[in-house]
PDB file of C-alpha atoms in Angstrom:
ATOM      1  CA  UNK A  28       9.534  -5.788  11.085  1.00 52.00           C
ATOM      2  CA  UNK A  29       6.727  -7.782  13.114  1.00 77.00           C
ATOM      3  CA  UNK A  30       4.676  -4.575  12.975  1.00 91.00           C
ATOM      4  CA  UNK A  31       3.448  -1.495  11.652  1.00 94.00           C
ATOM      5  CA  UNK A  32       5.605   1.392  13.702  1.00 95.00           C
ATOM      6  CA  UNK A  33       4.962   5.205  13.890  1.00 96.00           C
ATOM      7  CA  UNK A  34       7.266   8.125  15.056  1.00 96.00           C
ATOM      8  CA  UNK A  35       7.659  10.246  17.317  1.00 97.00           C
ATOM      9  CA  UNK A  36       4.680   8.944  19.390  1.00 95.00           C
ATOM     10  CA  UNK A  37       3.770  12.412  20.624  1.00 96.00           C
ATOM     11  CA  UNK A  38       4.361  15.421  18.973  1.00 97.00           C
ATOM     12  CA  UNK A  39       3.753  18.359  20.602  1.00 97.00           C
ATOM     13  CA  UNK A  40       4.139  21.627  18.453  1.00 97.00           C
ATOM     14  CA  UNK A  41       3.494  25.140  18.163  1.00 97.00           C
ATOM     15  CA  UNK A  42       0.988  26.554  15.654  1.00 97.00           C
ATOM     16  CA  UNK A  43       2.439  27.413  12.675  1.00 97.00           C
ATOM     17  CA  UNK A  44       5.365  24.989  12.686  1.00 97.00           C
ATOM     18  CA  UNK A  45       5.399  22.232   9.530  1.00 98.00           C
ATOM     19  CA  UNK A  46       5.770  18.270  11.623  1.00 98.00           C
ATOM     20  CA  UNK A  47       6.578  15.597   9.837  1.00 98.00           C
ATOM     21  CA  UNK A  48       5.584  11.906  11.155  1.00 98.00           C
ATOM     22  CA  UNK A  49       6.565   8.545  10.082  1.00 97.00           C
ATOM     23  CA  UNK A  50       5.403   5.487   9.641  1.00 97.00           C
ATOM     24  CA  UNK A  51       7.258   1.975   8.812  1.00 96.00           C
ATOM     25  CA  UNK A  52       5.095  -0.238   7.420  1.00 95.00           C
ATOM     26  CA  UNK A  53       4.977  -4.475   7.895  1.00 93.00           C
ATOM     27  CA  UNK A  54       7.909  -5.181   4.939  1.00 90.00           C
ATOM     28  CA  UNK A  55       6.364  -6.808   2.170  1.00 87.00           C
ATOM     29  CA  UNK A  56       2.823  -4.969   2.249  1.00 89.00           C
ATOM     30  CA  UNK A  57       2.443  -3.077  -1.029  1.00 88.00           C
ATOM     31  CA  UNK A  58       0.093  -0.892   0.652  1.00 89.00           C
ATOM     32  CA  UNK A  59      -0.361   2.197   3.273  1.00 93.00           C
ATOM     33  CA  UNK A  60      -2.623   4.587   4.700  1.00 93.00           C
ATOM     34  CA  UNK A  61      -3.121   7.082   6.364  1.00 96.00           C
ATOM     35  CA  UNK A  62      -5.682   7.840   9.309  1.00 95.00           C
ATOM     36  CA  UNK A  63      -6.757  10.761  11.542  1.00 95.00           C
ATOM     37  CA  UNK A  64      -9.068  10.250  14.766  1.00 93.00           C
ATOM     38  CA  UNK A  65      -9.569  13.352  16.523  1.00 90.00           C
ATOM     39  CA  UNK A  66     -10.946  13.753  19.887  1.00 81.00           C
ATOM     40  CA  UNK A  67     -14.843  12.445  20.137  1.00 73.00           C
ATOM     41  CA  UNK A  68     -14.530  11.600  16.206  1.00 77.00           C
ATOM     42  CA  UNK A  69     -14.110   8.608  13.953  1.00 79.00           C
ATOM     43  CA  UNK A  70     -11.042   7.780  12.016  1.00 88.00           C
ATOM     44  CA  UNK A  71     -10.953   9.683   8.936  1.00 90.00           C
ATOM     45  CA  UNK A  72      -9.168   8.739   6.183  1.00 91.00           C
ATOM     46  CA  UNK A  73      -6.397  10.709   4.435  1.00 95.00           C
ATOM     47  CA  UNK A  74      -4.494   9.154   2.227  1.00 94.00           C
ATOM     48  CA  UNK A  75      -3.232   5.607   0.377  1.00 89.00           C
ATOM     49  CA  UNK A  76      -0.545   4.322  -1.749  1.00 91.00           C
ATOM     50  CA  UNK A  77      -0.669   0.975  -3.770  1.00 87.00           C
ATOM     51  CA  UNK A  78       2.261  -0.248  -4.865  1.00 83.00           C
ATOM     52  CA  UNK A  79       3.930   2.308  -7.533  1.00 81.00           C
ATOM     53  CA  UNK A  80       0.437   3.648  -8.558  1.00 85.00           C
ATOM     54  CA  UNK A  81      -0.493   7.331  -8.032  1.00 87.00           C
ATOM     55  CA  UNK A  82      -1.702   7.855  -4.448  1.00 89.00           C
ATOM     56  CA  UNK A  83      -4.979   8.544  -3.489  1.00 89.00           C
ATOM     57  CA  UNK A  84      -5.110  11.686  -1.622  1.00 90.00           C
ATOM     58  CA  UNK A  85      -8.686  12.310  -2.097  1.00 88.00           C
ATOM     59  CA  UNK A  86      -9.416  12.878   2.242  1.00 91.00           C
ATOM     60  CA  UNK A  87      -6.425  15.140   2.850  1.00 94.00           C
ATOM     61  CA  UNK A  88      -8.501  18.059   4.426  1.00 93.00           C
ATOM     62  CA  UNK A  89      -6.344  21.008   2.906  1.00 93.00           C
ATOM     63  CA  UNK A  90      -2.866  21.067   0.756  1.00 95.00           C
ATOM     64  CA  UNK A  91      -1.079  21.938   4.454  1.00 97.00           C
ATOM     65  CA  UNK A  92      -1.131  17.823   4.140  1.00 97.00           C
ATOM     66  CA  UNK A  93       1.118  16.020   1.853  1.00 96.00           C
ATOM     67  CA  UNK A  94       2.764  12.418   1.816  1.00 96.00           C
ATOM     68  CA  UNK A  95       5.107  10.694   0.374  1.00 94.00           C
ATOM     69  CA  UNK A  96       6.338   6.948   0.156  1.00 93.00           C
ATOM     70  CA  UNK A  97       9.719   6.356  -0.587  1.00 84.00           C
ATOM     71  CA  UNK A  98      10.688   3.209  -2.325  1.00 80.00           C
ATOM     72  CA  UNK A  99       7.805   1.586  -1.775  1.00 76.00           C
ATOM     73  CA  UNK A 100       8.128   1.293   1.838  1.00 90.00           C
ATOM     74  CA  UNK A 101       8.449   3.716   4.700  1.00 94.00           C
ATOM     75  CA  UNK A 102       5.848   6.941   4.165  1.00 96.00           C
ATOM     76  CA  UNK A 103       6.158  10.538   5.514  1.00 97.00           C
ATOM     77  CA  UNK A 104       3.263  12.693   6.391  1.00 97.00           C
ATOM     78  CA  UNK A 105       3.524  16.210   6.119  1.00 97.00           C
ATOM     79  CA  UNK A 106       1.559  18.847   7.974  1.00 97.00           C
ATOM     80  CA  UNK A 107       2.888  22.417   7.412  1.00 98.00           C
ATOM     81  CA  UNK A 108       2.028  25.677   8.726  1.00 97.00           C
ATOM     82  CA  UNK A 109      -0.078  23.687  11.521  1.00 97.00           C
ATOM     83  CA  UNK A 110      -3.451  24.904  13.072  1.00 97.00           C
ATOM     84  CA  UNK A 111      -4.509  23.813  16.417  1.00 95.00           C
ATOM     85  CA  UNK A 112      -7.394  21.812  14.922  1.00 94.00           C
ATOM     86  CA  UNK A 113      -5.052  19.630  13.316  1.00 96.00           C
ATOM     87  CA  UNK A 114      -4.200  18.220  16.559  1.00 96.00           C
ATOM     88  CA  UNK A 115      -5.226  14.126  16.423  1.00 96.00           C
ATOM     89  CA  UNK A 116      -3.837  11.035  16.709  1.00 95.00           C
ATOM     90  CA  UNK A 117      -2.516  10.138  12.896  1.00 97.00           C
ATOM     91  CA  UNK A 118      -2.616   6.437  12.400  1.00 95.00           C
ATOM     92  CA  UNK A 119      -0.819   4.784   9.951  1.00 95.00           C
ATOM     93  CA  UNK A 120      -1.589   1.512   8.542  1.00 92.00           C
ATOM     94  CA  UNK A 121      -0.406  -1.337   6.012  1.00 91.00           C
ATOM     95  CA  UNK A 122      -2.068  -4.260   4.178  1.00 87.00           C
ATOM     96  CA  UNK A 123      -0.924  -7.112   1.835  1.00 83.00           C
ATOM     97  CA  UNK A 124      -2.471  -5.989  -1.026  1.00 69.00           C
ATOM     98  CA  UNK A 125      -5.231  -3.851  -2.967  1.00 58.00           C
ATOM     99  CA  UNK A 126      -7.270  -5.224  -6.126  1.00 57.00           C
ATOM    100  CA  UNK A 127      -8.927  -2.863  -8.127  1.00 49.00           C
ATOM    101  CA  UNK A 128     -11.476  -0.625  -7.089  1.00 46.00           C
ATOM    102  CA  UNK A 129     -10.079  -0.255  -3.391  1.00 47.00           C
ATOM    103  CA  UNK A 130     -10.919  -3.795  -1.850  1.00 50.00           C
ATOM    104  CA  UNK A 131      -8.454  -4.270   0.688  1.00 56.00           C
ATOM    105  CA  UNK A 132      -7.188  -7.639   2.955  1.00 73.00           C
ATOM    106  CA  UNK A 133      -7.293  -7.017   6.539  1.00 81.00           C
ATOM    107  CA  UNK A 134      -5.450  -3.647   7.471  1.00 85.00           C
ATOM    108  CA  UNK A 135      -2.541  -3.348  10.320  1.00 88.00           C
ATOM    109  CA  UNK A 136      -2.197  -0.701  12.295  1.00 91.00           C
ATOM    110  CA  UNK A 137       0.248   0.907  13.716  1.00 93.00           C
ATOM    111  CA  UNK A 138       0.366   2.590  17.360  1.00 92.00           C
ATOM    112  CA  UNK A 139      -0.420   6.152  16.018  1.00 94.00           C
ATOM    113  CA  UNK A 140       1.197   9.570  16.808  1.00 96.00           C
ATOM    114  CA  UNK A 141      -0.375  12.081  18.771  1.00 95.00           C
ATOM    115  CA  UNK A 142      -0.150  15.455  17.946  1.00 97.00           C
ATOM    116  CA  UNK A 143      -1.016  18.505  20.065  1.00 97.00           C
ATOM    117  CA  UNK A 144      -0.976  22.002  18.343  1.00 97.00           C
ATOM    118  CA  UNK A 145      -0.505  24.600  20.490  1.00 95.00           C
TER     119      UNK A 145
ATOM    120  CA  UNK B 296     -21.462   8.473  -0.155  1.00 81.00           C
ATOM    121  CA  UNK B 297     -20.984   5.587   3.039  1.00 86.00           C
ATOM    122  CA  UNK B 298     -22.169   6.524   6.457  1.00 89.00           C
ATOM    123  CA  UNK B 299     -21.397   3.671   9.119  1.00 93.00           C
ATOM    124  CA  UNK B 300     -22.864   3.791  12.773  1.00 95.00           C
ATOM    125  CA  UNK B 301     -22.553   2.199  15.763  1.00 96.00           C
ATOM    126  CA  UNK B 302     -24.923   1.877  18.428  1.00 92.00           C
ATOM    127  CA  UNK B 303     -24.702   2.737  21.179  1.00 92.00           C
ATOM    128  CA  UNK B 304     -22.264   4.186  21.548  1.00 93.00           C
ATOM    129  CA  UNK B 305     -21.441   2.925  25.073  1.00 95.00           C
ATOM    130  CA  UNK B 306     -22.162  -0.257  26.763  1.00 95.00           C
ATOM    131  CA  UNK B 307     -21.190  -1.581  30.497  1.00 96.00           C
ATOM    132  CA  UNK B 308     -21.843  -4.920  31.158  1.00 96.00           C
ATOM    133  CA  UNK B 309     -21.293  -7.532  33.931  1.00 97.00           C
ATOM    134  CA  UNK B 310     -18.617  -9.945  33.753  1.00 97.00           C
ATOM    135  CA  UNK B 311     -19.844 -13.194  31.902  1.00 97.00           C
ATOM    136  CA  UNK B 312     -22.518 -11.754  29.697  1.00 96.00           C
ATOM    137  CA  UNK B 313     -23.198 -12.090  26.175  1.00 97.00           C
ATOM    138  CA  UNK B 314     -23.701  -8.974  24.191  1.00 95.00           C
ATOM    139  CA  UNK B 315     -23.831  -7.797  20.729  1.00 96.00           C
ATOM    140  CA  UNK B 316     -22.560  -4.489  18.790  1.00 97.00           C
ATOM    141  CA  UNK B 317     -24.354  -3.195  15.955  1.00 97.00           C
ATOM    142  CA  UNK B 318     -23.129  -1.456  12.664  1.00 97.00           C
ATOM    143  CA  UNK B 319     -25.362  -0.502   9.580  1.00 97.00           C
ATOM    144  CA  UNK B 320     -24.479   1.658   6.824  1.00 95.00           C
ATOM    145  CA  UNK B 321     -25.946   3.150   3.996  1.00 93.00           C
ATOM    146  CA  UNK B 322     -23.726   2.010   0.732  1.00 88.00           C
ATOM    147  CA  UNK B 323     -24.834  -2.030   0.540  1.00 86.00           C
ATOM    148  CA  UNK B 324     -22.083  -2.313  -2.297  1.00 85.00           C
ATOM    149  CA  UNK B 325     -18.981  -3.032  -0.421  1.00 85.00           C
ATOM    150  CA  UNK B 326     -15.739  -5.611  -0.995  1.00 84.00           C
ATOM    151  CA  UNK B 327     -15.612  -6.264   2.791  1.00 89.00           C
ATOM    152  CA  UNK B 328     -16.504  -5.251   6.277  1.00 92.00           C
ATOM    153  CA  UNK B 329     -13.994  -5.253   9.073  1.00 93.00           C
ATOM    154  CA  UNK B 330     -14.314  -4.869  13.127  1.00 96.00           C
ATOM    155  CA  UNK B 331     -11.579  -4.140  15.381  1.00 95.00           C
ATOM    156  CA  UNK B 332     -10.556  -3.242  18.819  1.00 96.00           C
ATOM    157  CA  UNK B 333      -8.866  -0.375  20.151  1.00 93.00           C
ATOM    158  CA  UNK B 334      -7.556  -0.272  23.313  1.00 92.00           C
ATOM    159  CA  UNK B 335      -6.846   3.482  24.776  1.00 85.00           C
ATOM    160  CA  UNK B 336      -3.902   5.186  23.382  1.00 78.00           C
ATOM    161  CA  UNK B 337      -2.965   2.287  21.157  1.00 81.00           C
ATOM    162  CA  UNK B 338      -3.630   1.674  17.456  1.00 84.00           C
ATOM    163  CA  UNK B 339      -6.501  -0.906  16.126  1.00 90.00           C
ATOM    164  CA  UNK B 340      -6.558  -4.554  16.093  1.00 91.00           C
ATOM    165  CA  UNK B 341      -8.046  -6.341  13.443  1.00 90.00           C
ATOM    166  CA  UNK B 342     -10.799  -9.034  14.690  1.00 95.00           C
ATOM    167  CA  UNK B 343     -13.130 -10.292  11.976  1.00 94.00           C
ATOM    168  CA  UNK B 344     -12.894  -9.472   8.412  1.00 91.00           C
ATOM    169  CA  UNK B 345     -16.256 -10.733   6.196  1.00 92.00           C
ATOM    170  CA  UNK B 346     -16.099 -10.782   2.378  1.00 89.00           C
ATOM    171  CA  UNK B 347     -18.860  -9.186   0.984  1.00 89.00           C
ATOM    172  CA  UNK B 348     -19.976 -13.359  -0.189  1.00 89.00           C
ATOM    173  CA  UNK B 349     -20.101 -14.242   3.392  1.00 91.00           C
ATOM    174  CA  UNK B 350     -22.240 -13.731   6.237  1.00 93.00           C
ATOM    175  CA  UNK B 351     -20.482 -14.652   8.978  1.00 94.00           C
ATOM    176  CA  UNK B 352     -16.666 -14.923  10.765  1.00 94.00           C
ATOM    177  CA  UNK B 353     -16.013 -16.857  13.896  1.00 96.00           C
ATOM    178  CA  UNK B 354     -13.134 -16.243  15.963  1.00 95.00           C
ATOM    179  CA  UNK B 355     -13.096 -17.670  19.823  1.00 96.00           C
ATOM    180  CA  UNK B 356     -15.956 -15.836  21.211  1.00 97.00           C
ATOM    181  CA  UNK B 357     -16.466 -13.660  19.016  1.00 97.00           C
ATOM    182  CA  UNK B 358     -18.676 -13.912  16.025  1.00 97.00           C
ATOM    183  CA  UNK B 359     -19.733 -11.337  13.217  1.00 97.00           C
ATOM    184  CA  UNK B 360     -22.339 -11.428  11.112  1.00 96.00           C
ATOM    185  CA  UNK B 361     -22.888  -9.218   7.756  1.00 96.00           C
ATOM    186  CA  UNK B 362     -26.354  -8.999   6.095  1.00 95.00           C
ATOM    187  CA  UNK B 363     -25.541  -6.436   3.149  1.00 92.00           C
ATOM    188  CA  UNK B 364     -29.521  -6.074   2.123  1.00 92.00           C
ATOM    189  CA  UNK B 365     -30.066  -4.774   5.304  1.00 94.00           C
ATOM    190  CA  UNK B 366     -26.802  -3.094   5.337  1.00 95.00           C
ATOM    191  CA  UNK B 367     -26.264  -4.088   8.586  1.00 96.00           C
ATOM    192  CA  UNK B 368     -23.438  -6.204  11.068  1.00 97.00           C
ATOM    193  CA  UNK B 369     -23.015  -7.566  14.070  1.00 97.00           C
ATOM    194  CA  UNK B 370     -20.628  -8.368  16.791  1.00 97.00           C
ATOM    195  CA  UNK B 371     -21.582 -11.068  19.459  1.00 97.00           C
ATOM    196  CA  UNK B 372     -19.340 -11.447  22.302  1.00 97.00           C
ATOM    197  CA  UNK B 373     -19.826 -14.552  24.340  1.00 97.00           C
ATOM    198  CA  UNK B 374     -18.692 -14.322  27.799  1.00 97.00           C
ATOM    199  CA  UNK B 375     -17.298 -11.472  28.179  1.00 97.00           C
ATOM    200  CA  UNK B 376     -14.613 -10.890  30.530  1.00 97.00           C
ATOM    201  CA  UNK B 377     -13.257  -7.549  31.714  1.00 97.00           C
ATOM    202  CA  UNK B 378     -10.209  -7.954  28.996  1.00 96.00           C
ATOM    203  CA  UNK B 379     -12.645  -7.510  26.475  1.00 97.00           C
ATOM    204  CA  UNK B 380     -12.896  -3.267  27.487  1.00 97.00           C
ATOM    205  CA  UNK B 381     -12.171  -1.447  24.463  1.00 97.00           C
ATOM    206  CA  UNK B 382     -13.314   0.627  22.145  1.00 95.00           C
ATOM    207  CA  UNK B 383     -15.005  -1.613  19.034  1.00 97.00           C
ATOM    208  CA  UNK B 384     -15.175  -0.052  15.286  1.00 96.00           C
ATOM    209  CA  UNK B 385     -16.836  -1.468  12.431  1.00 95.00           C
ATOM    210  CA  UNK B 386     -15.200  -0.415   9.239  1.00 93.00           C
ATOM    211  CA  UNK B 387     -16.037  -0.794   5.329  1.00 91.00           C
ATOM    212  CA  UNK B 388     -14.242  -1.132   2.264  1.00 84.00           C
ATOM    213  CA  UNK B 389     -16.209  -0.102  -0.692  1.00 73.00           C
ATOM    214  CA  UNK B 390     -14.849   1.942  -4.079  1.00 63.00           C
ATOM    215  CA  UNK B 391     -12.770   3.757  -1.166  1.00 65.00           C
ATOM    216  CA  UNK B 392     -10.634   2.513   1.445  1.00 75.00           C
ATOM    217  CA  UNK B 393     -11.985   2.073   4.551  1.00 84.00           C
ATOM    218  CA  UNK B 394     -14.773   3.573   5.918  1.00 90.00           C
ATOM    219  CA  UNK B 395     -15.160   3.856   9.954  1.00 92.00           C
ATOM    220  CA  UNK B 396     -18.165   4.244  12.557  1.00 93.00           C
ATOM    221  CA  UNK B 397     -17.523   6.003  15.488  1.00 93.00           C
ATOM    222  CA  UNK B 398     -17.154   2.682  17.529  1.00 94.00           C
ATOM    223  CA  UNK B 399     -18.920   1.210  20.511  1.00 96.00           C
ATOM    224  CA  UNK B 400     -16.765   1.937  24.040  1.00 95.00           C
ATOM    225  CA  UNK B 401     -17.116  -1.534  25.889  1.00 97.00           C
ATOM    226  CA  UNK B 402     -16.966  -2.013  29.829  1.00 97.00           C
ATOM    227  CA  UNK B 403     -17.243  -5.805  31.343  1.00 97.00           C
ATOM    228  CA  UNK B 404     -17.072  -4.866  34.890  1.00 96.00           C
ATOM    229  CA  UNK B 405     -15.479  -7.671  37.224  1.00 94.00           C
TER     230      UNK B 405
END
């Protein structure tokens, strides 16, 4: 596609429910990233995938958060038993390549999913 | 742990002014530095990427500089326009994926 797409654009859920957020990266991009942007805070790295390598999950805030990337393309971020502090904008980005050590090409961001946990 | 600070947090200028946004970082072992723009309710748009071996990059009215030794980068915007109003974020790539500052919210008043 022309850019990174994310769905849904907005999600309102009740505390304790599970949610799934979807990201479609730019075709051919091998690296995919998830970030979280909370109100008044900077962007917080969550997880990234590079090709077939094991994902870097070092940014996930708790074991309620998980992500997968099927077929090296689409990724789903799952939040189980949502809490009010999970409310944020979840941004996905992709880049063409990531060299060893985490160096990155320009990252292209999707519009984000705004999650509100009531 | 890399820490990125952006000053000022907010800036309001009249149209036509030249302005400078600042970004400082604590760990100079970086691969590159990127400046992004974020419009309200939107994702991020990459403006400029400076590799660690470079000193500056230019794109149109934008010029970004990088001084690794002092841990600083600046984004210079010439002849500002109301359409430049947005939040500007700097982000650094090192041994981990991008670490972002909290941004500078720019308002250009017509």
